[in-house]
Structure formats: C-alpha cells, structure tokens
Short mmCIF file of C-alpha atoms in Angstrom, two decimals:
data_model
loop_
_atom_site.label_atom_id
_atom_site.label_comp_id
_atom_site.label_asym_id
_atom_site.label_seq_id
_atom_site.Cartn_x
_atom_site.Cartn_y
_atom_site.Cartn_z
CA MET A 200 0.00 0.00 0.00
CA SER A 201 2.87 2.40 0.73
CA ASN A 202 4.14 1.98 -2.85
CA LYS A 203 0.70 2.93 -4.16
CA ARG A 204 0.60 5.94 -1.87
CA ASN A 205 4.01 7.01 -3.12
CA GLU A 206 2.84 6.62 -6.70
CA LEU A 207 -0.33 8.58 -5.91
CA GLY A 208 1.78 11.39 -4.46
CA SER A 209 4.08 11.43 -7.49
CA PHE A 210 1.08 11.48 -9.79
CA LEU A 211 -0.46 14.46 -7.98
CA LYS A 212 2.85 16.32 -8.02
CA ALA A 213 3.23 15.74 -11.76
CA ARG A 214 -0.30 16.94 -12.48
CA ARG A 215 0.02 20.17 -10.49
CA ALA A 216 3.36 20.86 -12.22
CA GLU A 217 1.48 20.94 -15.53
CA LEU A 218 -0.92 23.68 -14.44
CA THR A 219 -0.41 27.42 -14.25
CA PRO A 220 -2.31 29.76 -11.93
CA ARG A 221 -3.94 31.34 -14.97
CA ALA A 222 -5.20 27.94 -16.16
CA VAL A 223 -7.20 27.43 -12.96
CA GLY A 224 -8.42 31.01 -12.62
CA LEU A 225 -5.86 32.21 -10.06
CA PRO A 226 -3.88 35.45 -10.27
CA ASP A 227 -0.20 35.17 -11.17
CA SER A 228 1.82 35.96 -8.07
CA ALA A 229 4.62 38.47 -8.24
CA GLY A 230 8.18 37.21 -8.48
CA PRO A 231 9.64 33.89 -9.65
CA ARG A 232 8.05 30.61 -8.56
CA ARG A 233 10.36 28.06 -6.95
CA VAL A 234 8.38 25.12 -8.35
CA ALA A 235 6.83 24.50 -11.74
CA GLY A 236 3.07 24.79 -11.92
CA LEU A 237 0.85 25.22 -8.89
CA ARG A 238 2.07 25.29 -5.32
CA ARG A 239 0.72 22.78 -2.81
CA GLU A 240 -1.12 25.48 -0.91
CA GLU A 241 -2.86 26.60 -4.10
CA VAL A 242 -4.10 23.09 -4.86
CA ALA A 243 -5.22 22.71 -1.25
CA GLN A 244 -7.20 25.94 -1.33
CA LEU A 245 -8.79 25.09 -4.68
CA ALA A 246 -9.83 21.74 -3.20
CA ALA A 247 -11.04 23.40 0.04
CA ILE A 248 -8.76 21.27 2.25
CA SER A 249 -5.87 22.26 4.49
CA THR A 250 -2.36 22.61 3.07
CA ASP A 251 -1.08 20.18 5.71
CA TYR A 252 -3.65 17.57 4.65
CA TYR A 253 -2.76 17.90 0.98
CA THR A 254 0.99 17.83 1.74
CA ARG A 255 0.67 14.58 3.68
CA LEU A 256 -1.45 13.15 0.86
CA GLU A 257 1.18 14.05 -1.75
CA GLN A 258 3.97 12.70 0.45
CA GLY A 259 2.23 9.33 0.75
CA ARG A 260 1.71 9.69 4.50
CA LEU A 261 -2.08 9.70 4.45
CA PRO A 262 -4.85 7.61 2.85
CA ALA A 263 -7.38 9.69 0.93
CA SER A 264 -11.15 9.47 1.13
CA ALA A 265 -13.28 9.43 -2.02
CA PRO A 266 -14.76 12.94 -1.41
CA VAL A 267 -11.26 14.42 -0.99
CA LEU A 268 -10.06 12.67 -4.14
CA GLU A 269 -13.07 14.10 -5.96
CA THR A 270 -12.27 17.68 -4.99
CA VAL A 271 -8.54 17.25 -5.70
CA ALA A 272 -9.37 15.82 -9.14
CA GLU A 273 -11.56 18.86 -9.84
CA ALA A 274 -8.84 21.24 -8.63
CA LEU A 275 -6.22 19.63 -10.88
CA HIS A 276 -8.56 19.50 -13.89
CA LEU A 277 -8.04 15.74 -14.32
CA ASP A 278 -9.67 14.05 -17.30
CA GLU A 279 -11.60 10.80 -16.93
CA ASP A 280 -8.57 8.52 -17.49
CA GLN A 281 -6.46 10.46 -14.99
CA ARG A 282 -9.30 10.49 -12.48
CA ARG A 283 -9.79 6.72 -12.83
CA TYR A 284 -6.07 6.17 -12.33
CA LEU A 285 -6.05 8.39 -9.23
CA PHE A 286 -8.95 6.52 -7.63
CA GLY A 287 -7.34 3.20 -8.53
CA LEU A 288 -4.11 4.15 -6.76
CA ALA A 289 -6.16 5.08 -3.68
CA GLY A 290 -8.18 1.87 -3.83
CA LYS A 291 -11.47 3.76 -4.07
CA GLU A 292 -14.55 3.27 -6.20
CA THR A 293 -14.50 5.37 -9.34
CA VAL A 294 -18.25 5.89 -9.56
CA ARG A 295 -18.74 9.62 -9.89
CA PRO A 296 -21.51 11.10 -7.71
CA ARG A 297 -24.68 11.78 -9.66
CA ARG A 298 -24.49 15.26 -11.13
CA ARG A 299 -27.52 17.43 -10.64
CA ALA A 300 -29.23 18.67 -13.74
CA VAL A 301 -28.47 22.24 -14.78
CA GLN A 302 -31.00 24.51 -13.12
CA LYS A 303 -33.44 26.33 -15.36
CA VAL A 304 -35.67 29.07 -14.01
CA GLN A 305 -39.19 27.94 -13.21
CA PRO A 306 -41.70 29.22 -15.81
CA GLN A 307 -43.79 30.89 -13.10
CA LEU A 308 -40.78 32.86 -11.87
CA ARG A 309 -39.86 33.76 -15.43
CA ARG A 310 -43.31 35.27 -15.95
CA VAL A 311 -43.02 37.23 -12.70
CA LEU A 312 -39.66 38.61 -13.80
CA ASP A 313 -41.06 39.64 -17.17
CA ASP A 314 -43.92 41.51 -15.46
CA LEU A 315 -41.69 43.37 -13.01
CA THR A 316 -40.79 46.33 -15.19
CA SER A 317 -40.20 48.85 -12.39
CA THR A 318 -38.80 46.48 -9.74
CA PRO A 319 -35.32 44.95 -9.96
CA ALA A 320 -35.41 41.19 -9.46
CA ILE A 321 -33.21 38.14 -9.96
CA VAL A 322 -33.63 34.40 -9.41
CA MET A 323 -30.86 32.68 -7.49
CA GLY A 324 -30.40 28.94 -7.57
CA ARG A 325 -28.01 26.48 -5.96
CA ARG A 326 -24.68 27.93 -4.81
CA MET A 327 -26.28 31.39 -5.19
CA ASP A 328 -25.90 31.15 -8.96
CA VAL A 329 -27.85 33.84 -10.80
CA ILE A 330 -30.07 31.87 -13.19
CA ALA A 331 -32.48 34.64 -14.31
CA TRP A 332 -32.97 38.40 -14.03
CA ASN A 333 -34.99 41.26 -15.45
CA PRO A 334 -33.60 44.30 -17.33
CA LEU A 335 -33.83 46.58 -14.30
CA ALA A 336 -31.76 44.21 -12.16
CA ALA A 337 -29.13 44.11 -14.90
CA THR A 338 -29.11 47.91 -14.95
CA LEU A 339 -29.02 48.19 -11.16
CA ILE A 340 -26.30 45.62 -10.40
CA THR A 341 -24.49 44.37 -13.52
CA ASP A 342 -25.36 43.03 -16.95
CA PHE A 343 -25.48 39.36 -15.97
CA GLY A 344 -25.83 38.37 -19.61
CA LYS A 345 -22.24 39.46 -20.23
CA VAL A 346 -20.95 37.21 -17.44
CA PRO A 347 -20.04 33.67 -18.62
CA GLU A 348 -22.56 31.17 -17.28
CA LYS A 349 -19.98 29.25 -15.22
CA HIS A 350 -19.05 32.52 -13.47
CA ARG A 351 -22.60 33.85 -13.08
CA ASN A 352 -22.60 33.50 -9.32
CA TYR A 353 -23.67 36.34 -7.04
CA VAL A 354 -20.88 35.83 -4.50
CA ARG A 355 -18.22 35.47 -7.19
CA ILE A 356 -19.39 38.65 -8.92
CA LEU A 357 -19.45 40.47 -5.59
CA PHE A 358 -15.78 39.64 -4.93
CA THR A 359 -14.29 39.70 -8.44
CA ASP A 360 -16.04 42.64 -10.14
CA PRO A 361 -14.32 45.85 -8.96
CA MET A 362 -17.49 47.86 -9.69
CA MET A 363 -19.30 46.06 -6.85
CA ARG A 364 -17.06 47.69 -4.26
CA SER A 365 -18.16 51.14 -5.34
CA LEU A 366 -21.79 50.17 -6.02
CA TYR A 367 -22.51 49.08 -2.43
CA THR A 368 -21.81 51.86 0.08
CA ASP A 369 -21.02 49.24 2.75
CA TRP A 370 -19.49 46.57 0.53
CA ARG A 371 -17.78 44.77 3.41
CA SER A 372 -21.05 44.21 5.26
CA VAL A 373 -22.82 43.05 2.10
CA ALA A 374 -19.96 40.72 1.16
CA ARG A 375 -19.63 39.28 4.67
CA THR A 376 -23.35 38.47 4.71
CA ALA A 377 -23.07 36.86 1.27
CA VAL A 378 -20.26 34.61 2.52
CA ALA A 379 -22.44 33.53 5.45
CA GLN A 380 -25.26 32.75 3.02
CA LEU A 381 -22.89 30.74 0.84
CA ARG A 382 -21.78 28.82 3.93
CA MET A 383 -25.44 27.82 4.40
CA GLU A 384 -25.48 26.56 0.81
CA ALA A 385 -22.34 24.53 1.51
CA ALA A 386 -24.13 22.84 4.42
CA LYS A 387 -26.90 21.71 2.05
CA TYR A 388 -24.50 20.50 -0.64
CA PRO A 389 -21.16 19.68 1.05
CA ASP A 390 -19.89 17.58 -1.87
CA ASP A 391 -20.92 19.90 -4.71
CA PRO A 392 -17.72 20.16 -6.82
CA ARG A 393 -18.67 23.53 -8.33
CA LEU A 394 -19.31 25.02 -4.90
CA LEU A 395 -16.05 23.59 -3.56
CA ALA A 396 -14.20 25.00 -6.56
CA LEU A 397 -15.81 28.41 -5.99
CA VAL A 398 -14.79 28.47 -2.33
CA GLY A 399 -11.27 27.39 -3.23
CA GLU A 400 -10.92 30.01 -5.95
CA LEU A 401 -12.17 32.89 -3.80
CA SER A 402 -10.12 31.74 -0.80
CA VAL A 403 -6.96 31.98 -2.88
CA GLN A 404 -7.85 35.25 -4.57
CA ASP A 405 -9.34 37.31 -1.75
CA PRO A 406 -8.08 37.54 1.85
CA ASP A 407 -11.40 38.94 3.08
CA PHE A 408 -13.30 35.97 1.70
CA ARG A 409 -10.74 33.60 3.22
CA THR A 410 -11.08 35.27 6.63
CA TRP A 411 -14.88 35.42 6.62
CA TRP A 412 -15.25 31.86 5.36
CA ALA A 413 -13.08 30.66 8.25
CA THR A 414 -15.45 32.22 10.81
CA HIS A 415 -18.18 29.69 9.87
CA ASN A 416 -20.93 32.30 10.24
CA VAL A 417 -24.18 31.34 8.51
CA ALA A 418 -27.20 33.28 7.27
CA THR A 419 -30.23 32.63 5.10
CA LEU A 420 -31.59 34.65 2.22
CA SER A 421 -34.48 36.51 3.84
CA VAL A 422 -34.97 40.28 4.06
CA GLY A 423 -32.83 43.36 4.54
CA THR A 424 -31.85 46.81 3.31
CA LYS A 425 -28.94 47.74 1.07
CA VAL A 426 -27.71 51.21 0.16
CA LEU A 427 -26.29 51.58 -3.33
CA GLN A 428 -24.48 54.45 -4.99
CA HIS A 429 -25.56 53.99 -8.58
CA PRO A 430 -23.74 55.91 -11.36
CA VAL A 431 -27.05 56.79 -13.06
CA ALA A 432 -29.67 56.95 -10.29
CA GLY A 433 -27.48 58.16 -7.43
CA GLU A 434 -27.99 56.92 -3.88
CA LEU A 435 -30.65 54.23 -3.52
CA SER A 436 -31.81 52.73 -0.22
CA LEU A 437 -33.49 49.49 -1.25
CA ASP A 438 -35.40 46.93 0.79
CA TRP A 439 -34.84 43.40 -0.47
CA ASP A 440 -36.97 40.33 0.08
CA THR A 441 -36.90 36.72 -1.12
CA LEU A 442 -39.64 34.38 -2.28
CA THR A 443 -38.96 30.65 -2.55
CA ALA A 444 -40.43 28.70 -5.45
CA THR A 445 -42.61 25.85 -4.20
CA THR A 446 -41.90 23.94 -7.42
CA ASP A 447 -38.15 24.09 -6.73
CA PRO A 448 -37.07 25.17 -3.22
CA ASP A 449 -33.56 25.76 -4.56
CA GLN A 450 -34.82 28.73 -6.59
CA GLN A 451 -35.43 32.04 -4.85
CA LEU A 452 -36.78 35.24 -6.33
CA VAL A 453 -34.94 38.25 -4.87
CA VAL A 454 -36.64 41.64 -5.33
CA TRP A 455 -35.51 45.17 -4.43
CA THR A 456 -38.25 47.67 -3.61
CA ALA A 457 -38.70 51.17 -2.16
CA GLU A 458 -41.59 53.01 -0.53
CA VAL A 459 -43.79 54.82 -3.05
CA GLY A 460 -42.96 58.52 -3.17
CA SER A 461 -39.51 58.11 -1.64
CA PRO A 462 -36.40 59.42 -3.41
CA THR A 463 -35.31 55.82 -4.01
CA HIS A 464 -38.65 54.95 -5.62
CA ASP A 465 -38.25 57.95 -7.92
CA GLY A 466 -34.68 56.86 -8.64
CA LEU A 467 -35.86 53.39 -9.65
CA ARG A 468 -38.38 54.93 -12.07
CA ILE A 469 -35.59 57.00 -13.61
CA LEU A 470 -33.41 53.91 -13.84
CA ALA A 471 -36.21 51.89 -15.45
CA SER A 472 -36.69 54.61 -18.06
CA TRP A 473 -32.95 54.71 -18.70
CA ALA A 474 -32.79 50.90 -18.99
CA ALA A 475 -35.66 50.88 -21.51
CA GLY A 476 -33.56 53.03 -23.81
CA HIS A 477 -30.51 50.78 -23.58
CA HIS A 478 -31.53 47.65 -25.42
CA GLN A 479 -28.11 46.04 -25.14
CA ILE A 480 -28.98 45.04 -21.57
CA THR A 481 -29.63 41.29 -21.63
CA ALA A 482 -32.74 40.18 -19.74
CA ARG A 483 -32.31 36.44 -20.23
CA PRO A 484 -29.44 33.98 -19.95
CA THR A 485 -27.56 33.76 -23.23
CA ASP A 486 -25.43 30.65 -22.63
#
C-alpha cells in the first residue's frame, strides 16, 4: 500500500506541475516561482482542504477518502482517465456522484420577472448562482448576460467585479453576509464540486473571503436593506426580500423595492426609463 501511496503522491505532483495559476483562474503571483506549476497550498485551497492535509497526501503519508479525491481531481482538472487512475491508486470506487441537472428558471418565476418592469429582481439557484434576471436588475447591479454562465454567481461577482465595491456603500457588510449565506449553501450540498471550486478560488484570490469563510458564520436569504451608490440613479436605499419557489425550493426570487414617493422609488423609475432606452442590456441567460 505504501508503494501505491508514493505513486499517488508522485502522480499528484506531476499533475500540479502541468498547471499554471492562470489555467485554474488564479492570479499570477509576483516574483519567480520556486516550483513549476501550482504550489501545494494553491491546490489545497482550490480543493477546500488544508495545506497540511494535501501535503501529507502528496507525500504518501495519508490515505485519501473518495470525497477528498473528488475535490482534488476537480482542482487539478483531471480528465476521466487520470481520475480513474487516481482513484485506482487510492483503492477507491470510481463511480462519480450523480451530477444534478443544470438549473433552469421555473416558468412561473420567469413570468413574474417579465412583469416586473419597475422592480429589480433576480432568481438565485443552488450555490447562489444567478439563473435569471430582469432588465432593471441588470441595470441596477451588472449586466449578468455578459458574465459567462460558469461565473454567473452572485458571491463570485461580488468579490471579483471591482465595480461592486463602489456600487454598495457598505461593501464589506454586504460581502460578509453573502459569505455567510454561501456557507449555508455549503451545508446543504457539502460535496458539490462547483461550490467547492468556488470556495477554493475565492479563498486563494481574496483575503477577506478567506477570513470570513473561516469564521463559519451562517445566514439565510431573507430580508434586509442595502444602500447603493448607482452611477445613473445616485444613492438608492433598497429593501430586499426573497420568495422561494414551491416547485423548486432551490430557486429564490430576490426583489428590491422602495416606498412609493420616496427618493429611491423615484430613482428606480428614472433607472427603469434609462434601462428601456438601452436595449443592449440582456434580460435572459444567453449561454
């Protein structure tokens, strides 16, 4: 068994040497790299495991469980043959967990979105992926249609789009709450490879995310108020609420509203008028 563990470690080391930070969505670090490819700590963070755990795994000092192998295989972008070989070295079954079907917005929610012409609204699915939106939401937050589908995740956009930090007047509070909400998603789907990859990517890229994720705070999507400084409509104090689809509890309609007659309500009307004249805003997923 020790020979197999040594071979497993050598195999992992060879695979990470083939990858560059850019290939897995990580920023290139400044200065020369002492090793070819990814560092151990980068693989560990992409796989959402500790660096010490991954190091012992690569050094042949630790047997690996099937869930850990699954996340490491995802982090190293292994193809099916490489994945089968990895599991064989570890003496684990190679049956891949059943993948959930790609979420499509429920027709009822789609109709609601289409009717909400003066209220920004999006539909969030598993992992807080944005799976549908209306034109006003795209104008208020970002044009989701221009974001590649695999990156169309609310938390990812919040941390990787620089415009978000100026859009929300208290970005840190908004982002910290979003991390707590994502932690709740992780509790529902602990083995979801896309969620694990998202956590690993953001942990490597952003120290705030890494710190807040480590606190293990949790929160649900419910209600609240957010203040935005919009480049067109100015300051907007918006109340947000969520409605869960009974046909698919993993889909939640998030709406932003303001009291009639308030400056924010007037600002939303101005924004809706502005959005109507900018037809390049995409109101439906394009991928």
